Short mmCIF file of C-alpha atoms in Angstrom, two decimals:
data_model
loop_
_atom_site.label_atom_id
_atom_site.label_comp_id
_atom_site.label_asym_id
_atom_site.label_seq_id
_atom_site.Cartn_x
_atom_site.Cartn_y
_atom_site.Cartn_z
CA MET A 1 9.62 -38.83 -33.48
CA SER A 2 11.38 -40.56 -37.39
CA LEU A 3 14.46 -42.06 -37.05
CA PHE A 4 16.36 -38.89 -39.80
CA SER A 5 15.39 -36.88 -37.00
CA ARG A 6 15.82 -38.82 -33.94
CA LEU A 7 19.55 -38.29 -35.76
CA ALA A 8 19.81 -34.85 -37.33
CA LEU A 9 18.74 -34.25 -33.04
CA MET A 10 21.52 -36.56 -31.67
CA LEU A 11 24.21 -34.89 -34.15
CA GLY A 12 23.46 -31.41 -33.21
CA LEU A 13 23.71 -32.37 -29.25
CA PHE A 14 26.95 -34.35 -30.76
CA THR A 15 27.72 -30.61 -32.31
CA LEU A 16 27.51 -28.93 -29.22
CA GLY A 17 29.42 -30.60 -26.74
CA VAL A 18 32.13 -30.44 -29.50
CA SER A 19 31.57 -26.92 -29.78
CA GLY A 20 31.61 -26.55 -26.11
CA ALA A 21 28.19 -24.50 -26.72
CA GLN A 22 25.20 -23.64 -24.43
CA ALA A 23 21.91 -24.89 -25.82
CA THR A 24 20.14 -21.77 -24.81
CA THR A 25 16.11 -21.40 -24.53
CA PRO A 26 15.46 -17.71 -26.49
CA SER A 27 14.22 -15.48 -24.32
CA PRO A 28 10.55 -13.82 -24.99
CA ALA A 29 9.57 -11.44 -25.51
CA PRO A 30 10.13 -8.35 -23.09
CA ALA A 31 5.92 -7.59 -21.99
CA ALA A 32 4.18 -3.66 -22.58
CA ALA A 33 4.63 -1.59 -19.78
CA VAL A 34 1.64 -0.64 -18.36
CA VAL A 35 0.50 2.47 -16.39
CA GLY A 36 4.31 2.78 -14.07
CA GLY A 37 6.33 0.84 -15.88
CA ASN A 38 8.74 3.52 -17.04
CA LEU A 39 9.36 4.45 -13.09
CA ARG A 40 12.66 4.12 -11.01
CA GLY A 41 11.91 4.38 -8.29
CA LEU A 42 13.84 4.27 -4.19
CA TRP A 43 11.98 4.16 -0.75
CA VAL A 44 13.60 7.02 1.54
CA ASP A 45 13.36 5.75 5.30
CA ALA A 46 13.07 8.03 7.62
CA PHE A 47 14.48 5.73 10.49
CA GLY A 48 18.34 7.01 10.11
CA PRO A 49 20.15 9.32 8.56
CA GLY A 50 18.75 10.00 4.93
CA LEU A 51 16.04 13.17 5.73
CA LYS A 52 17.44 14.88 9.17
CA THR A 53 19.44 17.36 7.60
CA ARG A 54 20.03 19.34 4.63
CA ALA A 55 23.06 18.06 3.91
CA GLN A 56 22.02 14.56 3.67
CA ALA A 57 18.35 15.29 1.24
CA GLN A 58 20.87 16.82 -0.80
CA ARG A 59 22.71 13.99 -0.73
CA VAL A 60 20.09 12.18 -1.61
CA VAL A 61 18.65 13.68 -4.38
CA GLU A 62 22.34 13.12 -5.69
CA ASP A 63 23.16 9.62 -4.78
CA ALA A 64 19.48 9.04 -6.59
CA ALA A 65 20.69 10.86 -10.01
CA ARG A 66 23.35 8.89 -10.90
CA MET A 67 21.40 5.94 -10.10
CA ASN A 68 18.96 7.23 -12.96
CA VAL A 69 16.33 6.54 -10.28
CA ASN A 70 13.28 9.09 -11.34
CA THR A 71 10.74 8.47 -8.53
CA LEU A 72 11.49 9.01 -4.56
CA PHE A 73 9.00 7.53 -2.43
CA VAL A 74 9.84 10.18 0.59
CA GLN A 75 8.77 9.39 4.82
CA ALA A 76 6.65 12.11 5.39
CA ILE A 77 4.64 10.56 8.15
CA ARG A 78 6.61 7.81 10.24
CA ARG A 79 4.59 6.98 13.17
CA GLY A 80 1.92 9.22 13.93
CA ASP A 81 4.32 11.99 13.27
CA CYS A 82 5.77 13.73 10.25
CA LEU A 83 9.25 14.48 9.07
CA CYS A 84 7.01 18.13 7.99
CA LEU A 85 6.68 21.86 9.24
CA LYS A 86 3.01 22.07 7.67
CA SER A 87 1.00 19.70 8.98
CA THR A 88 -1.79 18.64 11.21
CA LEU A 89 0.03 16.16 12.88
CA PRO A 90 3.33 16.32 15.47
CA VAL A 91 6.92 16.93 13.81
CA VAL A 92 9.08 13.66 14.68
CA THR A 93 11.00 13.98 17.82
CA ASP A 94 14.66 13.13 16.96
CA LYS A 95 17.68 14.25 18.13
CA ASP A 96 19.20 14.30 14.65
CA LEU A 97 16.58 16.51 13.15
CA GLU A 98 18.14 19.71 11.89
CA LYS A 99 16.70 22.65 14.23
CA ASN A 100 14.14 24.29 11.99
CA PHE A 101 14.51 22.04 8.63
CA ASP A 102 11.63 21.26 6.60
CA PRO A 103 12.88 17.64 5.72
CA LEU A 104 9.59 17.47 3.10
CA GLY A 105 9.97 20.70 1.72
CA PHE A 106 13.66 21.03 0.80
CA ILE A 107 13.66 17.00 -0.46
CA THR A 108 10.73 17.77 -2.84
CA ALA A 109 12.17 20.48 -4.28
CA ALA A 110 15.36 19.39 -4.45
CA ALA A 111 14.66 16.35 -6.70
CA GLN A 112 11.78 18.31 -8.95
CA ALA A 113 14.58 20.59 -9.82
CA ARG A 114 16.16 17.53 -10.99
CA GLY A 115 13.02 16.17 -12.45
CA MET A 116 12.58 13.31 -10.15
CA ARG A 117 8.97 13.02 -8.97
CA VAL A 118 8.06 12.51 -5.35
CA ILE A 119 5.58 11.01 -3.43
CA ALA A 120 5.03 11.24 0.54
CA TRP A 121 5.23 7.92 2.26
CA ALA A 122 3.01 7.39 4.71
CA SER A 123 2.21 5.23 7.40
CA VAL A 124 -1.49 5.13 8.03
CA THR A 125 -2.34 2.96 11.02
CA GLY A 126 1.05 2.27 12.53
CA ILE A 127 1.08 5.08 14.62
CA ALA A 128 3.82 3.84 17.65
CA ASN A 129 7.06 3.00 18.51
CA THR A 130 7.72 2.16 22.35
CA ALA A 131 11.90 1.88 21.55
CA THR A 132 12.23 4.85 20.32
CA PRO A 133 8.64 6.99 21.50
CA ASN A 134 7.44 10.49 20.22
CA THR A 135 7.42 13.27 22.53
CA SER A 136 5.21 15.62 21.69
CA PRO A 137 2.60 16.01 23.94
CA GLN A 138 -0.18 16.81 20.55
CA HIS A 139 1.35 12.61 19.53
CA VAL A 140 -1.85 10.54 19.21
CA MET A 141 -0.39 8.21 21.44
CA LYS A 142 -0.38 10.59 24.29
CA THR A 143 -4.25 11.77 23.41
CA HIS A 144 -5.55 8.80 21.85
CA GLY A 145 -3.16 5.42 22.82
CA PRO A 146 -3.33 2.58 24.98
CA THR A 147 -4.39 4.12 28.17
CA SER A 148 -6.57 6.88 27.01
CA LYS A 149 -10.44 6.47 27.99
CA ASP A 150 -10.80 7.33 24.25
CA SER A 151 -8.48 4.84 22.91
CA TRP A 152 -8.27 4.15 19.27
CA MET A 153 -5.23 0.66 19.40
CA ALA A 154 -5.85 -2.08 16.93
CA ARG A 155 -6.26 -4.79 19.73
CA ARG A 156 -6.35 -8.45 20.16
CA GLN A 157 -9.14 -10.23 21.95
CA ASP A 158 -6.85 -10.63 24.67
CA GLY A 159 -6.56 -6.62 25.44
CA SER A 160 -3.87 -5.96 24.16
CA TRP A 161 -1.89 -3.82 21.49
CA GLN A 162 1.65 -3.91 21.34
CA GLU A 163 3.03 -6.36 17.87
CA GLY A 164 6.71 -6.42 19.19
CA ASN A 165 7.22 -2.51 19.73
CA ASP A 166 5.13 -1.18 17.34
CA GLY A 167 1.07 -0.10 18.20
CA TRP A 168 -1.75 0.52 15.08
CA LEU A 169 -4.58 2.29 14.82
CA ASP A 170 -8.07 0.57 14.28
CA ALA A 171 -9.06 1.60 10.40
CA GLY A 172 -12.55 0.64 12.69
CA ILE A 173 -12.67 3.25 14.90
CA PRO A 174 -14.50 5.67 12.52
CA ALA A 175 -12.30 8.75 15.02
CA ALA A 176 -8.80 7.30 14.33
CA ALA A 177 -9.95 7.39 10.22
CA ASP A 178 -11.04 10.71 10.72
CA TYR A 179 -7.18 11.23 11.58
CA VAL A 180 -5.73 10.07 9.14
CA VAL A 181 -7.38 10.92 6.59
CA ALA A 182 -6.45 15.10 8.21
CA GLY A 183 -2.96 14.37 8.55
CA LEU A 184 -3.15 13.33 4.21
CA VAL A 185 -4.75 15.80 3.37
CA SER A 186 -2.64 18.73 5.13
CA VAL A 187 0.91 17.00 3.30
CA VAL A 188 -0.80 17.55 0.40
CA LYS A 189 -2.39 21.02 0.64
CA ASN A 190 1.35 22.06 2.30
CA TYR A 191 3.47 20.53 -0.22
CA PRO A 192 3.99 20.09 -3.67
CA VAL A 193 4.06 16.63 -3.50
CA ASP A 194 3.44 14.58 -6.78
CA GLY A 195 1.49 11.48 -4.50
CA VAL A 196 1.03 9.99 -1.81
CA GLN A 197 1.38 6.57 -1.00
CA LEU A 198 0.12 4.31 2.06
CA ASP A 199 1.68 1.95 4.14
CA ARG A 200 0.58 -0.17 6.76
CA ILE A 201 -3.07 -0.06 5.58
CA ARG A 202 -3.84 -3.45 6.95
CA TYR A 203 -4.47 -4.48 10.66
CA PRO A 204 -1.51 -6.89 12.31
CA ASP A 205 0.30 -9.71 11.37
CA GLY A 206 -1.83 -12.70 13.30
CA GLY A 207 -5.19 -12.16 12.09
CA ASN A 208 -6.53 -11.56 15.93
CA TRP A 209 -6.81 -7.94 15.61
CA GLY A 210 -10.57 -5.60 15.78
CA TYR A 211 -11.22 -6.56 19.70
CA ASP A 212 -11.26 -3.51 20.85
CA PRO A 213 -14.77 -2.97 22.24
CA LYS A 214 -15.62 -0.41 20.32
CA VAL A 215 -14.95 -2.05 17.22
CA LEU A 216 -17.08 -4.82 18.55
CA ALA A 217 -20.01 -3.14 19.25
CA ARG A 218 -19.53 -1.39 16.22
CA TYR A 219 -19.82 -4.93 14.07
CA ARG A 220 -22.46 -6.16 16.45
CA THR A 221 -24.57 -2.95 15.52
CA GLU A 222 -24.13 -3.02 11.36
CA THR A 223 -24.30 -6.72 11.02
CA GLY A 224 -26.40 -7.60 13.82
CA GLN A 225 -24.39 -10.65 14.73
CA LYS A 226 -23.91 -11.61 18.47
CA GLY A 227 -20.98 -12.43 21.17
CA THR A 228 -17.63 -11.81 20.19
CA PRO A 229 -15.85 -13.50 16.96
CA ALA A 230 -13.20 -15.92 16.99
CA GLY A 231 -10.67 -14.74 14.75
CA ASN A 232 -11.19 -17.26 11.44
CA ASP A 233 -15.21 -16.14 11.31
CA GLY A 234 -15.88 -14.91 7.97
CA THR A 235 -17.99 -12.87 8.70
CA TRP A 236 -15.89 -10.86 11.19
CA GLN A 237 -13.10 -10.80 8.02
CA GLU A 238 -15.24 -9.81 5.51
CA TRP A 239 -16.21 -6.70 7.42
CA LYS A 240 -12.66 -5.96 9.14
CA ARG A 241 -12.28 -5.79 5.21
CA HIS A 242 -14.84 -3.75 4.80
CA GLN A 243 -12.74 -1.03 7.58
CA VAL A 244 -9.37 -1.26 5.44
CA THR A 245 -10.80 -0.65 1.47
CA ALA A 246 -12.93 2.11 3.28
CA LEU A 247 -10.01 3.78 4.41
CA VAL A 248 -8.76 4.06 1.47
CA ARG A 249 -11.55 5.01 -0.61
CA ARG A 250 -12.43 7.81 1.94
CA ILE A 251 -8.15 9.02 1.42
CA SER A 252 -7.72 8.48 -2.58
CA LEU A 253 -11.55 10.78 -2.45
CA GLU A 254 -10.16 13.55 0.13
CA VAL A 255 -6.66 13.78 -1.83
CA LYS A 256 -7.79 13.64 -5.01
CA ALA A 257 -11.15 16.55 -4.44
CA VAL A 258 -7.37 18.81 -3.28
CA ARG A 259 -5.17 17.48 -6.09
CA PRO A 260 -6.91 15.77 -8.85
CA GLU A 261 -3.86 15.21 -10.59
CA LEU A 262 -1.95 13.72 -6.97
CA TRP A 263 -0.55 9.89 -7.06
CA VAL A 264 -2.53 7.65 -5.13
CA SER A 265 -0.14 4.51 -3.96
CA ALA A 266 -0.26 1.66 -1.60
CA ALA A 267 2.79 -0.57 -0.88
CA THR A 268 0.88 -3.40 -0.31
CA ILE A 269 1.33 -7.49 1.01
CA ALA A 270 2.60 -10.28 -1.23
CA TYR A 271 3.22 -12.59 2.21
CA THR A 272 4.90 -15.47 0.73
CA ARG A 273 3.37 -17.87 -1.72
CA PRO A 274 1.56 -16.31 -5.35
CA PRO A 275 -1.44 -17.24 -6.43
CA ALA A 276 -1.71 -18.18 -10.14
CA PRO A 277 -2.16 -15.17 -12.44
CA GLY A 278 -5.93 -14.40 -12.35
CA ASP A 279 -6.94 -16.74 -9.84
CA LEU A 280 -8.95 -14.16 -7.72
CA GLY A 281 -9.79 -17.40 -5.97
CA ALA A 282 -6.58 -18.43 -4.39
CA PHE A 283 -5.45 -14.60 -3.63
CA ARG A 284 -8.40 -14.91 -1.12
CA ARG A 285 -6.77 -17.95 0.64
CA THR A 286 -3.33 -15.71 0.96
CA ARG A 287 -2.28 -14.00 4.30
CA THR A 288 -2.50 -10.35 2.77
CA TYR A 289 -6.61 -11.21 2.52
CA THR A 290 -7.48 -13.51 5.61
CA GLU A 291 -4.83 -11.72 8.02
CA VAL A 292 -4.34 -8.20 6.99
CA PHE A 293 -7.24 -7.64 5.06
CA GLN A 294 -5.70 -5.99 2.50
CA ASP A 295 -7.97 -6.80 -0.80
CA TRP A 296 -5.70 -4.36 -3.06
CA PRO A 297 -6.88 -6.26 -6.60
CA THR A 298 -10.18 -4.46 -4.84
CA TRP A 299 -8.62 -1.65 -4.73
CA VAL A 300 -7.35 -1.84 -8.50
CA LYS A 301 -10.26 -2.25 -10.13
CA GLN A 302 -12.54 0.98 -8.50
CA GLY A 303 -9.86 3.25 -8.82
CA LEU A 304 -9.50 3.75 -4.87
CA ILE A 305 -5.81 3.93 -5.86
CA ASP A 306 -3.91 4.51 -9.14
CA LEU A 307 -0.44 2.49 -8.17
CA ASN A 308 0.10 -0.68 -6.43
CA VAL A 309 3.38 -1.03 -5.12
CA PRO A 310 3.30 -4.82 -3.48
CA MET A 311 5.80 -4.44 -1.60
CA ASN A 312 7.93 -8.61 -2.98
CA TYR A 313 10.34 -8.68 -0.72
CA LYS A 314 11.87 -12.14 -1.69
CA ARG A 315 15.29 -14.03 -1.70
CA ASP A 316 16.31 -15.71 -4.80
CA GLY A 317 18.00 -18.64 -3.53
CA VAL A 318 16.03 -19.12 -0.34
CA ASN A 319 13.62 -21.90 -0.46
CA GLU A 320 11.40 -21.42 -3.51
CA GLN A 321 11.14 -17.30 -2.91
CA GLY A 322 12.65 -16.05 -6.72
CA VAL A 323 9.61 -18.24 -8.32
CA TRP A 324 7.67 -17.41 -5.58
CA PHE A 325 8.53 -13.18 -6.86
CA ASP A 326 8.45 -13.64 -10.05
CA GLY A 327 4.68 -14.97 -9.60
CA TRP A 328 3.46 -12.23 -7.81
CA ASN A 329 4.58 -9.79 -10.07
CA ALA A 330 3.20 -11.62 -12.32
CA PHE A 331 -0.48 -11.67 -10.25
CA ALA A 332 -0.26 -8.29 -9.41
CA ARG A 333 0.03 -7.57 -12.99
CA SER A 334 -3.60 -9.75 -14.28
CA MET A 335 -5.01 -6.87 -11.91
CA THR A 336 -4.73 -3.80 -13.62
CA ALA A 337 -8.13 -4.35 -15.12
CA ARG A 338 -10.69 -1.30 -14.06
CA ALA A 339 -14.26 -0.93 -13.99
CA ASP A 340 -13.95 2.13 -15.46
CA GLY A 341 -12.18 0.27 -18.56
CA LEU A 342 -8.76 2.34 -17.46
CA THR A 343 -6.05 0.33 -16.37
CA GLY A 344 -4.35 0.88 -12.97
CA GLY A 345 -0.93 1.08 -12.95
CA VAL A 346 2.02 -1.33 -10.93
CA ALA A 347 5.35 -0.99 -9.36
CA ALA A 348 7.61 -3.90 -8.02
CA GLY A 349 8.83 -2.81 -4.90
CA THR A 350 12.39 -5.17 -3.56
CA ALA A 351 14.56 -4.85 -0.78
CA MET A 352 17.31 -4.06 -1.47
CA TYR A 353 18.30 -5.05 2.22
CA LEU A 354 17.94 -8.49 2.31
CA ASN A 355 19.79 -9.18 -0.66
CA SER A 356 22.80 -8.99 -2.94
CA PRO A 357 23.36 -6.31 -5.46
CA GLU A 358 23.74 -8.57 -7.88
CA VAL A 359 20.05 -10.41 -7.14
CA THR A 360 18.80 -7.05 -6.44
CA ALA A 361 19.53 -6.05 -10.33
CA SER A 362 18.21 -9.29 -11.85
CA GLN A 363 14.93 -8.88 -9.83
CA ALA A 364 15.06 -4.89 -10.88
CA ALA A 365 15.17 -6.67 -14.37
CA ARG A 366 12.48 -9.09 -14.77
CA SER A 367 10.16 -6.81 -12.73
CA VAL A 368 11.35 -4.33 -15.86
CA LYS A 369 10.63 -7.23 -18.55
CA LEU A 370 7.28 -7.58 -17.33
CA GLY A 371 6.66 -4.05 -17.65
CA LEU A 372 6.14 -3.40 -14.51
CA GLY A 373 8.09 0.15 -13.14
CA TRP A 374 10.00 -0.74 -9.73
CA VAL A 375 10.81 0.29 -6.06
CA GLY A 376 13.75 -0.35 -4.53
CA TYR A 377 14.03 -0.24 -0.25
CA SER A 378 16.12 1.06 0.45
CA TYR A 379 18.67 3.60 0.06
CA ARG A 380 19.59 3.99 3.82
CA THR A 381 20.13 -0.12 3.67
CA PRO A 382 20.66 -1.08 -0.12
CA THR A 383 22.34 -4.36 0.23
CA LEU A 384 22.52 -6.96 3.12
CA ASN A 385 25.53 -6.77 3.57
CA VAL A 386 24.64 -2.95 4.48
CA PHE A 387 21.60 -4.48 6.25
CA ASN A 388 24.61 -6.89 8.36
CA ALA A 389 27.00 -3.91 8.94
CA LYS A 390 29.06 -5.19 6.86
CA GLU A 391 30.01 -2.32 4.61
CA SER A 392 28.89 1.58 5.00
CA THR A 393 25.49 3.26 3.40
CA ALA A 394 28.01 4.73 0.42
CA GLN A 395 29.77 1.54 -0.09
CA GLY A 396 26.77 -0.59 -0.84
CA LEU A 397 24.51 2.62 -2.56
CA GLU A 398 27.62 2.56 -5.49
CA LEU A 399 27.70 -1.26 -5.40
CA VAL A 400 23.87 -1.60 -5.92
CA ARG A 401 24.14 1.14 -8.54
CA ALA A 402 27.04 -0.11 -11.48
CA ALA A 403 25.10 -3.81 -11.23
CA LEU A 404 21.88 -2.47 -11.79
CA THR A 405 22.76 0.13 -14.21
CA VAL A 406 24.99 -1.86 -16.71
CA PRO A 407 24.47 -1.70 -20.00
CA GLY A 408 20.77 -3.71 -20.58
CA GLY A 409 19.96 -3.24 -16.67
CA ALA A 410 16.59 -2.14 -15.55
CA LEU A 411 18.87 1.05 -14.45
CA ALA A 412 20.76 1.55 -17.71
CA ALA A 413 19.54 4.97 -19.08
CA PRO A 414 17.71 7.67 -17.46
CA LEU A 415 14.16 7.17 -17.96
CA ALA A 416 11.22 10.35 -17.09
CA TRP A 417 8.28 8.75 -15.49
CA LYS A 418 5.63 11.44 -16.61
CA GLU A 419 2.58 9.67 -17.54
CA ALA A 420 -0.96 10.61 -15.71
CA PRO A 421 -3.30 8.76 -12.75
CA PRO A 422 -6.14 7.39 -14.64
CA SER A 423 -7.69 8.42 -11.10
CA THR A 424 -8.69 12.07 -11.97
CA ARG A 425 -12.27 12.32 -11.26
CA GLY A 426 -14.55 11.17 -8.64
CA LEU A 427 -18.10 11.64 -6.22
CA TYR A 428 -18.13 11.31 -2.64
CA GLY A 429 -20.64 12.42 0.15
CA LYS A 430 -22.41 11.07 3.99
CA ILE A 431 -24.93 9.90 5.19
CA ASN A 432 -26.44 10.76 8.29
CA GLY A 433 -29.60 10.90 10.95
CA THR A 434 -29.56 7.64 11.75
CA GLY A 435 -27.16 5.39 14.86
CA ILE A 436 -26.14 3.05 12.12
CA PRO A 437 -23.76 5.20 9.37
CA GLY A 438 -21.66 1.87 8.64
CA TYR A 439 -21.85 -0.79 5.85
CA GLN A 440 -24.80 0.99 4.63
CA LEU A 441 -24.91 0.05 0.67
CA VAL A 442 -25.59 2.99 -1.41
CA ARG A 443 -25.34 2.57 -5.54
CA ALA A 444 -24.83 4.56 -8.27
CA SER A 445 -26.81 4.81 -12.04
CA GLN A 446 -26.16 6.55 -14.95
CA ASN A 447 -28.70 6.49 -17.63
CA GLY A 448 -31.45 3.81 -15.30
CA LYS A 449 -28.24 1.87 -15.20
CA VAL A 450 -25.96 1.18 -11.81
CA VAL A 451 -22.56 1.48 -12.91
CA GLY A 452 -21.28 1.08 -8.88
CA GLU A 453 -22.03 0.30 -5.16
CA THR A 454 -20.46 0.86 -2.71
CA ARG A 455 -21.22 1.16 1.07
CA THR A 456 -20.75 2.83 3.96
CA ASP A 457 -17.70 3.74 6.40
CA GLY A 458 -17.98 4.16 9.93
CA ASN A 459 -19.08 7.37 10.38
CA GLY A 460 -21.52 7.54 6.88
CA TYR A 461 -19.28 8.53 4.22
CA TYR A 462 -18.63 7.05 0.37
CA GLY A 463 -17.64 7.29 -2.89
CA PHE A 464 -16.47 6.32 -5.99
CA LEU A 465 -13.66 7.06 -8.13
CA ALA A 466 -13.95 4.79 -11.47
CA LEU A 467 -16.85 6.54 -12.67
CA PRO A 468 -17.35 7.88 -16.47
CA ALA A 469 -17.93 11.12 -16.47
CA GLY A 470 -21.56 12.39 -16.37
CA ARG A 471 -24.87 13.05 -14.25
CA THR A 472 -24.88 9.87 -11.37
CA GLU A 473 -28.13 9.52 -9.98
CA ILE A 474 -26.72 8.00 -6.02
CA ARG A 475 -29.43 5.95 -3.81
CA VAL A 476 -28.91 4.99 -0.25
CA SER A 477 -31.89 3.85 1.81
CA GLY A 478 -34.81 4.97 -0.69
CA GLN A 479 -32.59 8.40 -0.29
CA LEU A 480 -32.07 10.07 -4.41
CA TRP A 481 -29.35 12.50 -5.35
CA ALA A 482 -28.41 13.55 -8.65
CA ASP A 483 -25.39 15.15 -9.68
CA THR A 484 -22.69 15.77 -12.34
CA VAL A 485 -19.78 13.98 -12.26
CA PRO A 486 -16.85 16.00 -14.21
CA ALA A 487 -14.18 15.11 -16.56
CA ARG A 488 -11.52 16.25 -14.41
CA GLY A 489 -12.03 16.97 -10.35
CA VAL A 490 -14.32 15.40 -7.10
CA VAL A 491 -17.74 16.24 -6.23
CA ARG A 492 -18.46 16.42 -2.32
CA VAL A 493 -22.49 15.75 -2.85
CA PRO A 494 -24.04 17.73 0.72
CA ASN A 495 -25.17 15.14 3.17
CA LEU A 496 -27.63 13.28 2.56
CA PHE A 497 -29.98 12.51 6.44
CA VAL A 498 -31.63 8.92 5.89
CA ARG A 499 -34.30 7.30 8.18
CA GLU A 500 -33.08 5.20 10.44
CA MET A 501 -31.63 1.98 9.50
CA LYS A 502 -31.85 -1.66 10.20
CA PRO A 503 -28.54 -3.60 10.83
CA VAL A 504 -26.91 -4.19 6.97
CA ALA A 505 -27.92 -8.72 6.25
CA VAL A 506 -24.84 -9.67 6.18
CA PRO A 507 -24.06 -13.74 4.46
CA VAL A 508 -23.29 -15.41 7.00
CA ILE A 509 -20.56 -17.20 6.70
CA GLN A 510 -20.81 -20.47 8.84
CA THR A 511 -17.49 -22.32 7.80
CA PRO A 512 -15.12 -20.76 9.80
CA VAL A 513 -11.80 -19.37 6.66
CA ALA A 514 -9.62 -21.91 5.75
CA PRO A 515 -5.69 -20.32 7.86
CA PRO A 516 -3.37 -19.36 4.28
CA GLU A 517 -0.77 -22.04 4.23
CA PRO A 518 1.38 -22.26 6.36
CA VAL A 519 4.98 -20.82 6.17
CA LYS A 520 7.64 -22.57 6.90
CA ASP A 521 11.74 -22.27 8.23
CA GLY A 522 13.36 -19.62 5.48
CA ASP A 523 10.24 -18.44 4.06
CA ASP A 524 10.01 -15.45 7.43
CA VAL A 525 10.95 -11.92 5.38
CA PRO A 526 13.29 -10.40 8.15
CA PRO A 527 11.65 -7.20 8.72
CA PRO A 528 13.47 -3.66 7.17
CA PRO A 529 15.63 -2.67 9.60
CA GLU A 530 13.82 0.50 12.34
CA ASN A 531 15.14 2.72 14.93
#
C-alpha cells in the first residue's frame, strides 16, 4: 500500500471515530429463490392443543393468517394413528379430541378457504410412545408390537426396541413398509391436502438398530454376507440406507399415482456441524448419513421428494450453532439439482421452541435471503419461553408474529405459494417369482441410453420419478418391459416374473466406517415437546 493510500485510510478511520459512525460491510444482495422459496409455513403438531377441537383448529388458521403464513404442515399421522376419520389407520385416542371431529378434514377446508396450502405431516416409522399409547385394538403396537410373533419393531443388537418412550418400525421389514404406504395413500385418497411430509423416515438415533432377526435374514440373503454385522460395518450401513431410500421412493410413487400434483416433502435431519456447500463426501461422514441412514441429497437428485425441509434446529449463540444453521442452509441449497435437469425445492425448518422471537426472526430472514422457504416449529410452542412454561402459547405467538412481520422481515407481507411440484410423472413396478426380491438392480433406458438405475425394495418394488417423458425400457435380471412415461402421471408396469436370483454382488467395505464428529456439551438440541 502506498504512503498516500495509508494516509487516506487513516483519515477515513479518524473521520469515522469523530463522527461516531460504524464501519459496515455492504450486505450481499438476496439470492434468487429456489423452488419452494415463497413458502412460509408452520408445523402444527398434535401433542397438545391446536387440532383437537373445531375451535382450536379454526384459531390455528386465523393465527396463521395474521402471521402471513401460507402453508400449514398439519400432523395427520402421529404415531401409527391418524388425526382423521377416513384412513386405514386407527384414529388417535385422546380424551381431549372432540367427539366425531375430523381434524384433518376441518383444518384443510378452513385453511384452503383462506388461500393456504395444507401438507399432511406424517411420522412414518415412529409409531409408538409408551407414555401415551393408542388404546385401539387395531393399532400396530397391538397387532405387530414387540411381543407379537410377527413384530415389526426396529431393534438394537441386544433385542431392545425402546428409544426413551418411543417405538419405531423397521424400514427393512417388507410388511411394515406395506403398512405405512397404505396409511399415507389412504389419507391422500380421502382428503384434498396439497401434499404429504415424511417425518421420522429413518432409523432411530444411535446407529445400533436394524437387528430384528427377519431384517438380518434379509440382509444376509440379499447380500451374501455372513454373521451379524457390527454397527459400523459399511456394507450393513449401506444396505440400511437403501431400506430408508426405497421406502421414500415407494411412498412418493404410490402417492403420485393417486394425485400427481401433490407435493412430497421430507423433514430431514441436519445434526451438528454442516458439510460445505456441494461437499457430498463430508455429508457422508455426518450423523445424518451414518447413524440414522438418511441420504436426502439422493432423494432430491432422483426426484423422490419435491421439497426438502431440513430440521435445522439450532440455537444462535450456543457454541457454533448460529454458524451451523447458515451452513446447513447453504449445503441444502447446493443440493437441488435433479437427474432430469429440474430443480428440487428447499425450505429451512427452524426451532422456534428453542429461541427467542428475535432469533427466530433472524433465522427466518437469513433463510429467505438465501432464497429458501421457511417453516417454523411449532404453532403450539412458538418461543423458548413457551417451551419453558414462562408464557402462554397465545403470548408467544403474538411476540413471534410481531418479530417476523416487521418491515423487511421474512413474513412482512402476505406472499402466495402456488407453484407446482417438480415431480409430476413416474414409472414403477414389481418383480416376483424369486426368493430374493430385494436389492436387485433395475435399469431404465431411453433410445438405447441408460437414464436411470435403482434397486428393488424388500417387496420387489422399484421405480423412477426423474425420467424424461417418452418410451422407456425396464430391464431386471434379463427381463425387459417397455412402456411410455407420460408427460404427467405415474405408470404402473405389470409385475415382472424373474428367474431365481442370486444375492447381489455388493462391494464389501473392509474398513469400518469412521464415526461422525462427537457431539460436544451444548450441541445437543432438546427434542421438540411431546406428550
